[in-house]
Amino acid sequence: MKIFNDINELRKHLEIYRTEGKTIGLVPTMGYLHKGHISLVQKSVKDNDITVLSIYVNPTQFGPTEDLDKYPKDLENDKKLAKEAGVDVIFIPTNSVMYLDNHATYVNVDNLTDNLCGKSRPTHFRGVTTIVTKLFNIVQPNGAYFGQKDAQQAIVIKKMVKDLNMPIDIIICPIVRENDGLALSSRNTYLNTEERNQATILYESLQKSKECIKNGEQSATIIKDMIKEMIEEKPSATIDYISIVNEDTLEDIDYIQGNILIALAVKIGQTRLIDNLRMEVNLIC
Ligand code: AMP
Protein backbone atom coordinates (compact mmCIF):
# COMPACT_ATOMS: atom_id res chain seq x y z
CA MET A 1 0.00 0.00 0.00
CA LYS A 2 1.39 3.40 -1.05
CA ILE A 3 0.69 6.68 0.71
CA PHE A 4 0.78 10.07 -1.03
CA ASN A 5 0.42 13.62 0.27
CA ASP A 6 1.32 15.30 -2.99
CA ILE A 7 -1.02 15.62 -5.99
CA ASN A 8 1.64 15.32 -8.71
CA GLU A 9 3.28 12.28 -7.13
CA LEU A 10 -0.13 10.60 -6.83
CA ARG A 11 -1.01 11.44 -10.44
CA LYS A 12 2.27 10.02 -11.73
CA HIS A 13 1.69 6.81 -9.79
CA LEU A 14 -1.91 6.40 -10.95
CA GLU A 15 -0.89 7.05 -14.56
CA ILE A 16 1.12 3.82 -14.50
CA TYR A 17 -2.01 1.84 -13.58
CA ARG A 18 -4.03 3.63 -16.25
CA THR A 19 -1.52 2.84 -19.00
CA GLU A 20 -1.70 -0.80 -17.89
CA GLY A 21 -5.47 -0.61 -18.50
CA LYS A 22 -6.33 -1.04 -14.83
CA THR A 23 -9.58 0.31 -13.38
CA ILE A 24 -9.45 2.66 -10.41
CA GLY A 25 -12.04 3.00 -7.63
CA LEU A 26 -12.04 5.99 -5.29
CA VAL A 27 -13.38 6.04 -1.72
CA PRO A 28 -13.42 9.61 -0.34
CA THR A 29 -13.45 9.85 3.49
CA MET A 30 -12.58 12.14 6.35
CA GLY A 31 -10.76 9.32 8.14
CA TYR A 32 -11.26 7.82 11.62
CA LEU A 33 -12.31 4.77 9.68
CA HIS A 34 -15.00 2.35 10.80
CA LYS A 35 -16.81 -0.59 9.24
CA GLY A 36 -19.03 1.75 7.21
CA HIS A 37 -16.01 3.18 5.39
CA ILE A 38 -14.53 -0.29 5.05
CA SER A 39 -17.71 -1.56 3.37
CA LEU A 40 -17.14 1.04 0.63
CA VAL A 41 -13.51 -0.04 0.29
CA GLN A 42 -14.54 -3.70 0.03
CA LYS A 43 -17.00 -2.89 -2.74
CA SER A 44 -14.37 -0.89 -4.61
CA VAL A 45 -11.78 -3.66 -4.22
CA LYS A 46 -14.33 -6.11 -5.62
CA ASP A 47 -15.20 -3.87 -8.59
CA ASN A 48 -11.76 -2.47 -9.53
CA ASP A 49 -8.12 -3.40 -10.05
CA ILE A 50 -6.93 -0.52 -7.86
CA THR A 51 -8.60 1.18 -4.89
CA VAL A 52 -7.64 4.69 -3.80
CA LEU A 53 -8.78 5.86 -0.36
CA SER A 54 -8.65 9.58 0.38
CA ILE A 55 -8.48 10.86 3.94
CA TYR A 56 -9.10 14.57 4.20
CA VAL A 57 -11.11 16.63 6.69
CA ASN A 58 -12.32 19.25 4.25
CA PRO A 59 -12.67 22.65 5.94
CA THR A 60 -15.03 24.11 3.32
CA GLN A 61 -17.80 21.68 4.24
CA PHE A 62 -17.81 22.71 7.92
CA GLY A 63 -19.76 25.73 9.17
CA PRO A 64 -18.07 28.27 11.48
CA THR A 65 -19.57 26.74 14.66
CA GLU A 66 -19.09 23.09 13.67
CA ASP A 67 -16.59 20.44 14.82
CA LEU A 68 -13.78 20.96 12.27
CA ASP A 69 -11.08 21.49 14.92
CA LYS A 70 -12.05 18.53 17.08
CA TYR A 71 -12.94 16.08 14.28
CA PRO A 72 -11.52 12.70 15.45
CA LYS A 73 -8.27 11.43 13.93
CA ASP A 74 -6.32 8.18 14.17
CA LEU A 75 -4.15 7.96 11.10
CA GLU A 76 -2.17 4.93 12.23
CA ASN A 77 -5.32 2.88 12.78
CA ASP A 78 -6.76 4.16 9.47
CA LYS A 79 -3.66 2.92 7.62
CA LYS A 80 -3.91 -0.47 9.33
CA LEU A 81 -7.62 -0.90 8.50
CA ALA A 82 -7.12 0.33 4.93
CA LYS A 83 -4.29 -2.13 4.33
CA GLU A 84 -6.28 -5.04 5.76
CA ALA A 85 -9.23 -4.14 3.52
CA GLY A 86 -7.10 -4.15 0.37
CA VAL A 87 -6.55 -0.43 -0.31
CA ASP A 88 -3.71 0.08 -2.82
CA VAL A 89 -3.18 3.82 -2.43
CA ILE A 90 -4.04 6.32 0.33
CA PHE A 91 -4.13 10.01 -0.51
CA ILE A 92 -3.74 12.23 2.58
CA PRO A 93 -3.39 15.84 1.45
CA THR A 94 -2.94 18.87 3.72
CA ASN A 95 -5.09 22.00 3.47
CA SER A 96 -2.36 23.88 1.61
CA VAL A 97 -2.19 21.07 -0.97
CA MET A 98 -5.96 21.09 -1.52
CA TYR A 99 -6.67 24.82 -1.33
CA LEU A 100 -4.25 27.42 -2.63
CA ASP A 101 -4.35 30.73 -0.70
CA ASN A 102 -6.33 32.39 -3.46
CA HIS A 103 -8.75 29.52 -4.08
CA ALA A 104 -11.88 31.01 -5.66
CA THR A 105 -13.75 28.25 -7.48
CA TYR A 106 -16.66 26.29 -6.06
CA VAL A 107 -19.11 23.74 -7.43
CA ASN A 108 -22.72 24.18 -6.45
CA VAL A 109 -25.71 21.92 -7.06
CA ASP A 110 -28.92 23.98 -6.88
CA ASN A 111 -32.29 22.93 -5.43
CA LEU A 112 -31.27 19.51 -4.08
CA THR A 113 -29.08 21.26 -1.49
CA ASP A 114 -31.83 23.58 -0.18
CA ASN A 115 -33.73 21.13 2.05
CA LEU A 116 -32.72 18.67 4.84
CA CYS A 117 -29.06 19.20 5.90
CA GLY A 118 -28.78 22.15 3.50
CA LYS A 119 -31.17 24.14 5.71
CA SER A 120 -29.10 23.98 8.88
CA ARG A 121 -25.73 23.67 7.10
CA PRO A 122 -26.09 26.19 4.24
CA THR A 123 -22.49 26.00 2.98
CA HIS A 124 -21.96 22.28 3.59
CA PHE A 125 -22.83 20.84 0.19
CA ARG A 126 -20.90 23.48 -1.71
CA GLY A 127 -17.86 22.29 0.25
CA VAL A 128 -18.66 18.63 -0.44
CA THR A 129 -19.24 19.03 -4.19
CA THR A 130 -16.12 21.19 -4.53
CA ILE A 131 -13.82 18.76 -2.75
CA VAL A 132 -15.33 15.72 -4.47
CA THR A 133 -14.81 17.41 -7.86
CA LYS A 134 -11.20 18.13 -6.95
CA LEU A 135 -10.66 14.52 -5.85
CA PHE A 136 -12.29 13.28 -9.08
CA ASN A 137 -9.97 15.52 -11.13
CA ILE A 138 -6.90 14.39 -9.21
CA VAL A 139 -7.62 10.64 -9.14
CA GLN A 140 -9.74 10.32 -12.32
CA PRO A 141 -11.39 7.15 -11.04
CA ASN A 142 -13.64 4.86 -13.05
CA GLY A 143 -15.99 4.59 -10.08
CA ALA A 144 -16.44 6.40 -6.76
CA TYR A 145 -18.03 4.90 -3.67
CA PHE A 146 -20.29 6.71 -1.20
CA GLY A 147 -22.56 5.63 1.66
CA GLN A 148 -26.35 5.77 1.83
CA LYS A 149 -25.76 7.01 5.40
CA ASP A 150 -25.32 10.48 3.85
CA ALA A 151 -28.41 10.15 1.65
CA GLN A 152 -28.59 13.77 0.50
CA GLN A 153 -24.86 13.82 -0.28
CA ALA A 154 -25.28 10.70 -2.44
CA ILE A 155 -28.15 12.26 -4.41
CA VAL A 156 -26.33 15.59 -4.81
CA ILE A 157 -23.14 13.92 -6.07
CA LYS A 158 -25.06 11.78 -8.56
CA LYS A 159 -26.73 14.94 -9.88
CA MET A 160 -23.41 16.80 -10.11
CA VAL A 161 -21.80 13.95 -12.06
CA LYS A 162 -24.74 13.84 -14.45
CA ASP A 163 -25.02 17.61 -14.94
CA LEU A 164 -21.27 18.12 -15.43
CA ASN A 165 -20.76 15.04 -17.64
CA MET A 166 -18.17 13.52 -15.35
CA PRO A 167 -17.29 10.05 -16.71
CA ILE A 168 -17.44 8.34 -13.31
CA ASP A 169 -19.81 5.68 -11.97
CA ILE A 170 -21.24 6.63 -8.60
CA ILE A 171 -21.89 3.61 -6.41
CA ILE A 172 -23.98 4.02 -3.27
CA CYS A 173 -23.43 1.39 -0.56
CA PRO A 174 -25.91 0.42 2.20
CA ILE A 175 -25.76 1.86 5.73
CA VAL A 176 -23.62 -0.23 8.10
CA ARG A 177 -25.05 -0.30 11.61
CA GLU A 178 -24.11 -1.40 15.12
CA ASN A 179 -26.01 -4.44 16.46
CA ASP A 180 -28.55 -2.17 18.15
CA GLY A 181 -29.20 -0.25 14.91
CA LEU A 182 -27.13 2.90 15.42
CA ALA A 183 -25.59 3.87 12.07
CA LEU A 184 -21.79 3.81 12.29
CA SER A 185 -20.28 7.29 12.22
CA SER A 186 -16.89 8.73 13.16
CA ARG A 187 -18.84 11.22 15.31
CA ASN A 188 -20.29 8.41 17.49
CA THR A 189 -17.00 8.59 19.41
CA TYR A 190 -18.19 11.92 20.89
CA LEU A 191 -21.14 10.22 22.66
CA ASN A 192 -20.90 9.38 26.37
CA THR A 193 -22.47 6.12 27.62
CA GLU A 194 -25.86 7.66 28.37
CA GLU A 195 -25.97 9.49 25.02
CA ARG A 196 -24.88 6.35 23.19
CA ASN A 197 -27.86 4.49 24.68
CA GLN A 198 -30.26 7.25 23.64
CA ALA A 199 -28.79 7.51 20.12
CA THR A 200 -30.54 4.31 18.97
CA ILE A 201 -33.80 6.30 18.90
CA LEU A 202 -33.01 7.48 15.36
CA TYR A 203 -33.00 3.93 14.03
CA GLU A 204 -35.90 2.82 16.24
CA SER A 205 -38.12 5.68 15.06
CA LEU A 206 -37.28 4.92 11.41
CA GLN A 207 -38.16 1.25 11.91
CA LYS A 208 -41.44 2.19 13.59
CA SER A 209 -42.22 4.52 10.65
CA LYS A 210 -41.58 1.72 8.19
CA GLU A 211 -43.99 -0.52 10.08
CA CYS A 212 -46.72 2.17 10.12
CA ILE A 213 -46.30 2.87 6.39
CA LYS A 214 -46.42 -0.85 5.62
CA ASN A 215 -49.65 -0.98 7.60
CA GLY A 216 -51.11 1.67 5.29
CA GLU A 217 -50.37 5.02 6.92
CA GLN A 218 -50.25 7.62 4.15
CA SER A 219 -49.90 10.88 6.04
CA ALA A 220 -46.37 12.25 6.27
CA THR A 221 -47.50 14.53 9.11
CA ILE A 222 -48.71 11.60 11.21
CA ILE A 223 -45.45 9.71 10.69
CA LYS A 224 -43.32 12.80 11.44
CA ASP A 225 -45.34 13.53 14.61
CA MET A 226 -44.84 9.95 15.76
CA ILE A 227 -41.06 10.17 15.18
CA LYS A 228 -40.99 13.53 17.01
CA GLU A 229 -42.81 12.07 20.00
CA MET A 230 -40.43 9.10 20.19
CA ILE A 231 -37.31 11.26 19.93
CA GLU A 232 -38.53 13.87 22.42
CA GLU A 233 -38.78 11.15 25.06
CA LYS A 234 -34.97 11.06 25.11
CA PRO A 235 -33.66 13.78 27.43
CA SER A 236 -30.39 14.34 25.49
CA ALA A 237 -32.09 14.69 22.09
CA THR A 238 -32.68 17.95 20.21
CA ILE A 239 -34.30 17.61 16.79
CA ASP A 240 -32.72 19.46 13.87
CA TYR A 241 -35.17 18.06 11.30
CA ILE A 242 -37.52 15.17 10.66
CA SER A 243 -38.39 15.13 6.97
CA ILE A 244 -40.22 12.91 4.53
CA VAL A 245 -39.26 13.79 0.98
CA ASN A 246 -39.55 12.62 -2.59
CA GLU A 247 -36.27 10.82 -3.24
CA ASP A 248 -35.75 12.42 -6.66
CA THR A 249 -36.42 16.05 -5.77
CA LEU A 250 -35.75 16.00 -2.01
CA GLU A 251 -38.87 18.15 -1.60
CA ASP A 252 -41.19 17.56 1.34
CA ILE A 253 -44.27 15.46 0.62
CA ASP A 254 -47.64 15.32 2.38
CA TYR A 255 -48.77 11.94 1.09
CA ILE A 256 -46.54 8.92 1.26
CA GLN A 257 -46.34 7.50 -2.22
CA GLY A 258 -43.57 6.44 -4.64
CA ASN A 259 -39.86 6.53 -3.80
CA ILE A 260 -39.58 8.30 -0.49
CA LEU A 261 -36.82 9.13 1.93
CA ILE A 262 -37.40 9.59 5.62
CA ALA A 263 -34.41 11.59 6.89
CA LEU A 264 -33.52 12.65 10.41
CA ALA A 265 -30.91 14.91 11.95
CA VAL A 266 -30.88 14.91 15.74
CA LYS A 267 -28.40 16.28 18.23
CA ILE A 268 -27.72 13.84 21.03
CA GLY A 269 -26.03 16.04 23.62
CA GLN A 270 -23.66 18.12 21.50
CA THR A 271 -23.31 15.49 18.74
CA ARG A 272 -25.32 15.88 15.56
CA LEU A 273 -26.33 12.49 14.13
CA ILE A 274 -28.12 11.72 10.87
CA ASP A 275 -29.94 8.63 9.66
CA ASN A 276 -32.45 7.78 6.97
CA LEU A 277 -34.70 5.18 5.45
CA ARG A 278 -35.65 4.73 1.81
CA MET A 279 -38.94 3.13 0.86
CA GLU A 280 -40.79 2.40 -2.32
CA VAL A 281 -44.46 2.82 -1.48
CA ASN A 282 -47.10 1.81 -3.97
CA LEU A 283 -50.42 2.24 -2.27
CA ILE A 284 -53.55 1.26 -4.10
CA CYS A 285 -56.30 3.68 -3.08
P1 AMP B 1 -17.07 10.47 6.17
O1 AMP B 1 -15.71 10.03 6.55
O2 AMP B 1 -18.03 10.57 7.33
O3 AMP B 1 -17.09 11.70 5.28
O4 AMP B 1 -17.68 9.31 5.27
C1 AMP B 1 -17.03 8.88 4.10
C2 AMP B 1 -17.96 7.99 3.33
O5 AMP B 1 -18.36 6.87 4.13
C3 AMP B 1 -19.26 8.71 2.92
O6 AMP B 1 -19.60 8.33 1.59
C4 AMP B 1 -20.27 8.18 3.91
O7 AMP B 1 -21.60 8.18 3.43
C5 AMP B 1 -19.77 6.76 4.12
N1 AMP B 1 -20.24 6.24 5.41
C6 AMP B 1 -20.13 6.82 6.62
N2 AMP B 1 -20.77 6.08 7.57
C7 AMP B 1 -21.30 5.02 6.92
C8 AMP B 1 -22.08 3.90 7.35
N3 AMP B 1 -22.44 3.73 8.61
N4 AMP B 1 -22.43 3.00 6.42
C9 AMP B 1 -22.08 3.16 5.11
N5 AMP B 1 -21.35 4.19 4.65
C10 AMP B 1 -20.97 5.11 5.54
Tab-separated table of C-alpha atoms and ligand atoms in Angstrom:
chain	number	residue	atom	x	y	z
A	1	MET	CA	0.000	0.000	0.000
A	2	LYS	CA	1.386	3.396	-1.052
A	3	ILE	CA	0.695	6.683	0.713
A	4	PHE	CA	0.775	10.073	-1.034
A	5	ASN	CA	0.424	13.622	0.274
A	6	ASP	CA	1.323	15.300	-2.988
A	7	ILE	CA	-1.019	15.624	-5.987
A	8	ASN	CA	1.645	15.322	-8.713
A	9	GLU	CA	3.278	12.275	-7.127
A	10	LEU	CA	-0.130	10.602	-6.826
A	11	ARG	CA	-1.014	11.443	-10.436
A	12	LYS	CA	2.271	10.023	-11.733
A	13	HIS	CA	1.695	6.806	-9.787
A	14	LEU	CA	-1.915	6.398	-10.953
A	15	GLU	CA	-0.893	7.052	-14.555
A	16	ILE	CA	1.122	3.822	-14.496
A	17	TYR	CA	-2.005	1.842	-13.576
A	18	ARG	CA	-4.027	3.625	-16.249
A	19	THR	CA	-1.520	2.842	-18.997
A	20	GLU	CA	-1.702	-0.805	-17.887
A	21	GLY	CA	-5.466	-0.608	-18.504
A	22	LYS	CA	-6.329	-1.040	-14.826
A	23	THR	CA	-9.584	0.313	-13.385
A	24	ILE	CA	-9.454	2.656	-10.411
A	25	GLY	CA	-12.045	2.996	-7.635
A	26	LEU	CA	-12.040	5.992	-5.289
A	27	VAL	CA	-13.383	6.037	-1.718
A	28	PRO	CA	-13.421	9.607	-0.342
A	29	THR	CA	-13.455	9.845	3.495
A	30	MET	CA	-12.578	12.140	6.353
A	31	GLY	CA	-10.759	9.323	8.139
A	32	TYR	CA	-11.255	7.824	11.624
A	33	LEU	CA	-12.310	4.772	9.683
A	34	HIS	CA	-15.000	2.354	10.804
A	35	LYS	CA	-16.808	-0.593	9.240
A	36	GLY	CA	-19.034	1.748	7.211
A	37	HIS	CA	-16.006	3.183	5.392
A	38	ILE	CA	-14.528	-0.287	5.054
A	39	SER	CA	-17.705	-1.563	3.369
A	40	LEU	CA	-17.143	1.042	0.626
A	41	VAL	CA	-13.505	-0.035	0.289
A	42	GLN	CA	-14.539	-3.699	0.027
A	43	LYS	CA	-17.002	-2.892	-2.735
A	44	SER	CA	-14.369	-0.886	-4.607
A	45	VAL	CA	-11.784	-3.658	-4.216
A	46	LYS	CA	-14.328	-6.115	-5.616
A	47	ASP	CA	-15.202	-3.875	-8.591
A	48	ASN	CA	-11.765	-2.467	-9.528
A	49	ASP	CA	-8.120	-3.398	-10.048
A	50	ILE	CA	-6.929	-0.515	-7.864
A	51	THR	CA	-8.596	1.176	-4.887
A	52	VAL	CA	-7.645	4.689	-3.799
A	53	LEU	CA	-8.785	5.862	-0.361
A	54	SER	CA	-8.652	9.576	0.379
A	55	ILE	CA	-8.485	10.864	3.935
A	56	TYR	CA	-9.099	14.571	4.199
A	57	VAL	CA	-11.108	16.628	6.691
A	58	ASN	CA	-12.318	19.246	4.246
A	59	PRO	CA	-12.674	22.653	5.943
A	60	THR	CA	-15.033	24.114	3.324
A	61	GLN	CA	-17.804	21.680	4.241
A	62	PHE	CA	-17.811	22.706	7.919
A	63	GLY	CA	-19.758	25.731	9.169
A	64	PRO	CA	-18.067	28.270	11.480
A	65	THR	CA	-19.574	26.739	14.659
A	66	GLU	CA	-19.089	23.087	13.666
A	67	ASP	CA	-16.594	20.437	14.824
A	68	LEU	CA	-13.784	20.955	12.270
A	69	ASP	CA	-11.084	21.487	14.921
A	70	LYS	CA	-12.045	18.530	17.079
A	71	TYR	CA	-12.936	16.081	14.278
A	72	PRO	CA	-11.523	12.699	15.447
A	73	LYS	CA	-8.267	11.429	13.931
A	74	ASP	CA	-6.323	8.176	14.173
A	75	LEU	CA	-4.149	7.958	11.102
A	76	GLU	CA	-2.170	4.925	12.230
A	77	ASN	CA	-5.321	2.882	12.783
A	78	ASP	CA	-6.759	4.161	9.473
A	79	LYS	CA	-3.662	2.920	7.621
A	80	LYS	CA	-3.911	-0.474	9.326
A	81	LEU	CA	-7.624	-0.902	8.498
A	82	ALA	CA	-7.115	0.332	4.933
A	83	LYS	CA	-4.285	-2.130	4.326
A	84	GLU	CA	-6.277	-5.043	5.763
A	85	ALA	CA	-9.232	-4.138	3.524
A	86	GLY	CA	-7.099	-4.148	0.370
A	87	VAL	CA	-6.552	-0.431	-0.311
A	88	ASP	CA	-3.713	0.085	-2.821
A	89	VAL	CA	-3.181	3.818	-2.430
A	90	ILE	CA	-4.040	6.315	0.326
A	91	PHE	CA	-4.127	10.010	-0.506
A	92	ILE	CA	-3.737	12.230	2.583
A	93	PRO	CA	-3.386	15.843	1.453
A	94	THR	CA	-2.939	18.866	3.722
A	95	ASN	CA	-5.085	21.999	3.474
A	96	SER	CA	-2.362	23.876	1.611
A	97	VAL	CA	-2.195	21.074	-0.969
A	98	MET	CA	-5.959	21.087	-1.522
A	99	TYR	CA	-6.665	24.817	-1.328
A	100	LEU	CA	-4.247	27.422	-2.632
A	101	ASP	CA	-4.345	30.727	-0.697
A	102	ASN	CA	-6.328	32.395	-3.456
A	103	HIS	CA	-8.748	29.516	-4.076
A	104	ALA	CA	-11.881	31.011	-5.658
A	105	THR	CA	-13.752	28.246	-7.483
A	106	TYR	CA	-16.664	26.288	-6.061
A	107	VAL	CA	-19.106	23.740	-7.433
A	108	ASN	CA	-22.721	24.185	-6.448
A	109	VAL	CA	-25.712	21.919	-7.055
A	110	ASP	CA	-28.918	23.984	-6.883
A	111	ASN	CA	-32.289	22.935	-5.427
A	112	LEU	CA	-31.266	19.510	-4.080
A	113	THR	CA	-29.077	21.258	-1.494
A	114	ASP	CA	-31.827	23.581	-0.176
A	115	ASN	CA	-33.730	21.133	2.055
A	116	LEU	CA	-32.718	18.674	4.840
A	117	CYS	CA	-29.064	19.197	5.904
A	118	GLY	CA	-28.783	22.146	3.502
A	119	LYS	CA	-31.172	24.141	5.711
A	120	SER	CA	-29.103	23.976	8.885
A	121	ARG	CA	-25.735	23.666	7.104
A	122	PRO	CA	-26.093	26.190	4.244
A	123	THR	CA	-22.488	25.999	2.980
A	124	HIS	CA	-21.965	22.282	3.593
A	125	PHE	CA	-22.833	20.839	0.191
A	126	ARG	CA	-20.901	23.485	-1.706
A	127	GLY	CA	-17.858	22.293	0.246
A	128	VAL	CA	-18.657	18.634	-0.441
A	129	THR	CA	-19.235	19.032	-4.187
A	130	THR	CA	-16.124	21.187	-4.531
A	131	ILE	CA	-13.815	18.762	-2.750
A	132	VAL	CA	-15.326	15.718	-4.474
A	133	THR	CA	-14.813	17.412	-7.857
A	134	LYS	CA	-11.199	18.131	-6.952
A	135	LEU	CA	-10.656	14.518	-5.855
A	136	PHE	CA	-12.288	13.282	-9.082
A	137	ASN	CA	-9.967	15.522	-11.134
A	138	ILE	CA	-6.900	14.390	-9.213
A	139	VAL	CA	-7.620	10.636	-9.136
A	140	GLN	CA	-9.737	10.323	-12.321
A	141	PRO	CA	-11.386	7.154	-11.044
A	142	ASN	CA	-13.643	4.859	-13.052
A	143	GLY	CA	-15.989	4.585	-10.077
A	144	ALA	CA	-16.442	6.396	-6.758
A	145	TYR	CA	-18.029	4.896	-3.666
A	146	PHE	CA	-20.286	6.710	-1.198
A	147	GLY	CA	-22.556	5.627	1.656
A	148	GLN	CA	-26.348	5.766	1.829
A	149	LYS	CA	-25.762	7.011	5.396
A	150	ASP	CA	-25.324	10.477	3.854
A	151	ALA	CA	-28.407	10.154	1.649
A	152	GLN	CA	-28.589	13.772	0.500
A	153	GLN	CA	-24.862	13.820	-0.284
A	154	ALA	CA	-25.276	10.701	-2.439
A	155	ILE	CA	-28.148	12.262	-4.410
A	156	VAL	CA	-26.325	15.592	-4.813
A	157	ILE	CA	-23.141	13.917	-6.072
A	158	LYS	CA	-25.065	11.779	-8.560
A	159	LYS	CA	-26.733	14.935	-9.879
A	160	MET	CA	-23.409	16.799	-10.109
A	161	VAL	CA	-21.795	13.954	-12.063
A	162	LYS	CA	-24.741	13.839	-14.451
A	163	ASP	CA	-25.023	17.614	-14.944
A	164	LEU	CA	-21.270	18.123	-15.430
A	165	ASN	CA	-20.762	15.036	-17.637
A	166	MET	CA	-18.166	13.517	-15.345
A	167	PRO	CA	-17.289	10.049	-16.710
A	168	ILE	CA	-17.443	8.345	-13.310
A	169	ASP	CA	-19.811	5.677	-11.971
A	170	ILE	CA	-21.240	6.626	-8.596
A	171	ILE	CA	-21.891	3.610	-6.413
A	172	ILE	CA	-23.981	4.022	-3.269
A	173	CYS	CA	-23.431	1.387	-0.563
A	174	PRO	CA	-25.910	0.421	2.198
A	175	ILE	CA	-25.758	1.857	5.729
A	176	VAL	CA	-23.623	-0.233	8.100
A	177	ARG	CA	-25.045	-0.303	11.614
A	178	GLU	CA	-24.108	-1.402	15.124
A	179	ASN	CA	-26.008	-4.436	16.465
A	180	ASP	CA	-28.551	-2.173	18.146
A	181	GLY	CA	-29.204	-0.251	14.905
A	182	LEU	CA	-27.132	2.899	15.417
A	183	ALA	CA	-25.587	3.873	12.075
A	184	LEU	CA	-21.791	3.809	12.294
A	185	SER	CA	-20.276	7.291	12.225
A	186	SER	CA	-16.894	8.732	13.159
A	187	ARG	CA	-18.845	11.215	15.307
A	188	ASN	CA	-20.294	8.408	17.494
A	189	THR	CA	-17.003	8.594	19.408
A	190	TYR	CA	-18.194	11.924	20.891
A	191	LEU	CA	-21.136	10.219	22.664
A	192	ASN	CA	-20.899	9.379	26.368
A	193	THR	CA	-22.475	6.125	27.616
A	194	GLU	CA	-25.858	7.664	28.369
A	195	GLU	CA	-25.971	9.486	25.021
A	196	ARG	CA	-24.878	6.349	23.187
A	197	ASN	CA	-27.860	4.492	24.675
A	198	GLN	CA	-30.264	7.252	23.643
A	199	ALA	CA	-28.793	7.514	20.121
A	200	THR	CA	-30.540	4.312	18.970
A	201	ILE	CA	-33.799	6.302	18.901
A	202	LEU	CA	-33.007	7.482	15.361
A	203	TYR	CA	-33.002	3.929	14.032
A	204	GLU	CA	-35.897	2.824	16.243
A	205	SER	CA	-38.123	5.676	15.057
A	206	LEU	CA	-37.279	4.920	11.412
A	207	GLN	CA	-38.159	1.254	11.908
A	208	LYS	CA	-41.438	2.194	13.586
A	209	SER	CA	-42.218	4.519	10.655
A	210	LYS	CA	-41.581	1.721	8.187
A	211	GLU	CA	-43.987	-0.521	10.078
A	212	CYS	CA	-46.719	2.165	10.123
A	213	ILE	CA	-46.301	2.872	6.388
A	214	LYS	CA	-46.420	-0.847	5.617
A	215	ASN	CA	-49.653	-0.979	7.601
A	216	GLY	CA	-51.107	1.666	5.292
A	217	GLU	CA	-50.375	5.018	6.922
A	218	GLN	CA	-50.245	7.624	4.146
A	219	SER	CA	-49.900	10.876	6.039
A	220	ALA	CA	-46.373	12.252	6.268
A	221	THR	CA	-47.501	14.527	9.113
A	222	ILE	CA	-48.707	11.599	11.206
A	223	ILE	CA	-45.449	9.714	10.689
A	224	LYS	CA	-43.320	12.796	11.440
A	225	ASP	CA	-45.336	13.531	14.613
A	226	MET	CA	-44.844	9.950	15.756
A	227	ILE	CA	-41.065	10.173	15.183
A	228	LYS	CA	-40.992	13.530	17.007
A	229	GLU	CA	-42.810	12.072	20.003
A	230	MET	CA	-40.426	9.102	20.191
A	231	ILE	CA	-37.311	11.262	19.934
A	232	GLU	CA	-38.527	13.868	22.417
A	233	GLU	CA	-38.784	11.155	25.064
A	234	LYS	CA	-34.972	11.059	25.108
A	235	PRO	CA	-33.658	13.776	27.429
A	236	SER	CA	-30.392	14.342	25.494
A	237	ALA	CA	-32.087	14.688	22.091
A	238	THR	CA	-32.684	17.946	20.212
A	239	ILE	CA	-34.303	17.610	16.792
A	240	ASP	CA	-32.721	19.459	13.872
A	241	TYR	CA	-35.167	18.058	11.300
A	242	ILE	CA	-37.520	15.175	10.656
A	243	SER	CA	-38.389	15.130	6.967
A	244	ILE	CA	-40.223	12.912	4.534
A	245	VAL	CA	-39.264	13.792	0.981
A	246	ASN	CA	-39.548	12.622	-2.593
A	247	GLU	CA	-36.266	10.818	-3.244
A	248	ASP	CA	-35.751	12.415	-6.658
A	249	THR	CA	-36.422	16.049	-5.770
A	250	LEU	CA	-35.752	15.997	-2.010
A	251	GLU	CA	-38.871	18.150	-1.599
A	252	ASP	CA	-41.194	17.559	1.343
A	253	ILE	CA	-44.273	15.464	0.621
A	254	ASP	CA	-47.636	15.317	2.381
A	255	TYR	CA	-48.772	11.938	1.091
A	256	ILE	CA	-46.540	8.919	1.258
A	257	GLN	CA	-46.338	7.504	-2.220
A	258	GLY	CA	-43.570	6.442	-4.636
A	259	ASN	CA	-39.862	6.531	-3.799
A	260	ILE	CA	-39.584	8.300	-0.494
A	261	LEU	CA	-36.819	9.133	1.929
A	262	ILE	CA	-37.396	9.594	5.624
A	263	ALA	CA	-34.412	11.591	6.891
A	264	LEU	CA	-33.517	12.648	10.414
A	265	ALA	CA	-30.909	14.910	11.951
A	266	VAL	CA	-30.875	14.914	15.741
A	267	LYS	CA	-28.400	16.277	18.228
A	268	ILE	CA	-27.721	13.837	21.032
A	269	GLY	CA	-26.034	16.035	23.622
A	270	GLN	CA	-23.661	18.118	21.504
A	271	THR	CA	-23.308	15.495	18.741
A	272	ARG	CA	-25.324	15.880	15.561
A	273	LEU	CA	-26.333	12.486	14.126
A	274	ILE	CA	-28.125	11.719	10.873
A	275	ASP	CA	-29.943	8.628	9.665
A	276	ASN	CA	-32.446	7.777	6.971
A	277	LEU	CA	-34.699	5.177	5.451
A	278	ARG	CA	-35.646	4.732	1.807
A	279	MET	CA	-38.944	3.133	0.864
A	280	GLU	CA	-40.791	2.402	-2.317
A	281	VAL	CA	-44.456	2.815	-1.484
A	282	ASN	CA	-47.104	1.809	-3.973
A	283	LEU	CA	-50.416	2.237	-2.269
A	284	ILE	CA	-53.551	1.258	-4.099
A	285	CYS	CA	-56.302	3.678	-3.079
B	1	AMP	P1	-17.072	10.472	6.167
B	1	AMP	O1	-15.706	10.034	6.549
B	1	AMP	O2	-18.026	10.572	7.332
B	1	AMP	O3	-17.089	11.696	5.280
B	1	AMP	O4	-17.683	9.305	5.272
B	1	AMP	C1	-17.025	8.878	4.103
B	1	AMP	C2	-17.960	7.989	3.329
B	1	AMP	O5	-18.355	6.871	4.131
B	1	AMP	C3	-19.261	8.710	2.920
B	1	AMP	O6	-19.600	8.326	1.591
B	1	AMP	C4	-20.265	8.178	3.911
B	1	AMP	O7	-21.602	8.178	3.425
B	1	AMP	C5	-19.767	6.756	4.121
B	1	AMP	N1	-20.244	6.241	5.409
B	1	AMP	C6	-20.131	6.822	6.621
B	1	AMP	N2	-20.765	6.084	7.565
B	1	AMP	C7	-21.298	5.022	6.924
B	1	AMP	C8	-22.078	3.898	7.346
B	1	AMP	N3	-22.441	3.733	8.611
B	1	AMP	N4	-22.434	3.000	6.419
B	1	AMP	C9	-22.080	3.158	5.111
B	1	AMP	N5	-21.348	4.191	4.649
B	1	AMP	C10	-20.966	5.108	5.544
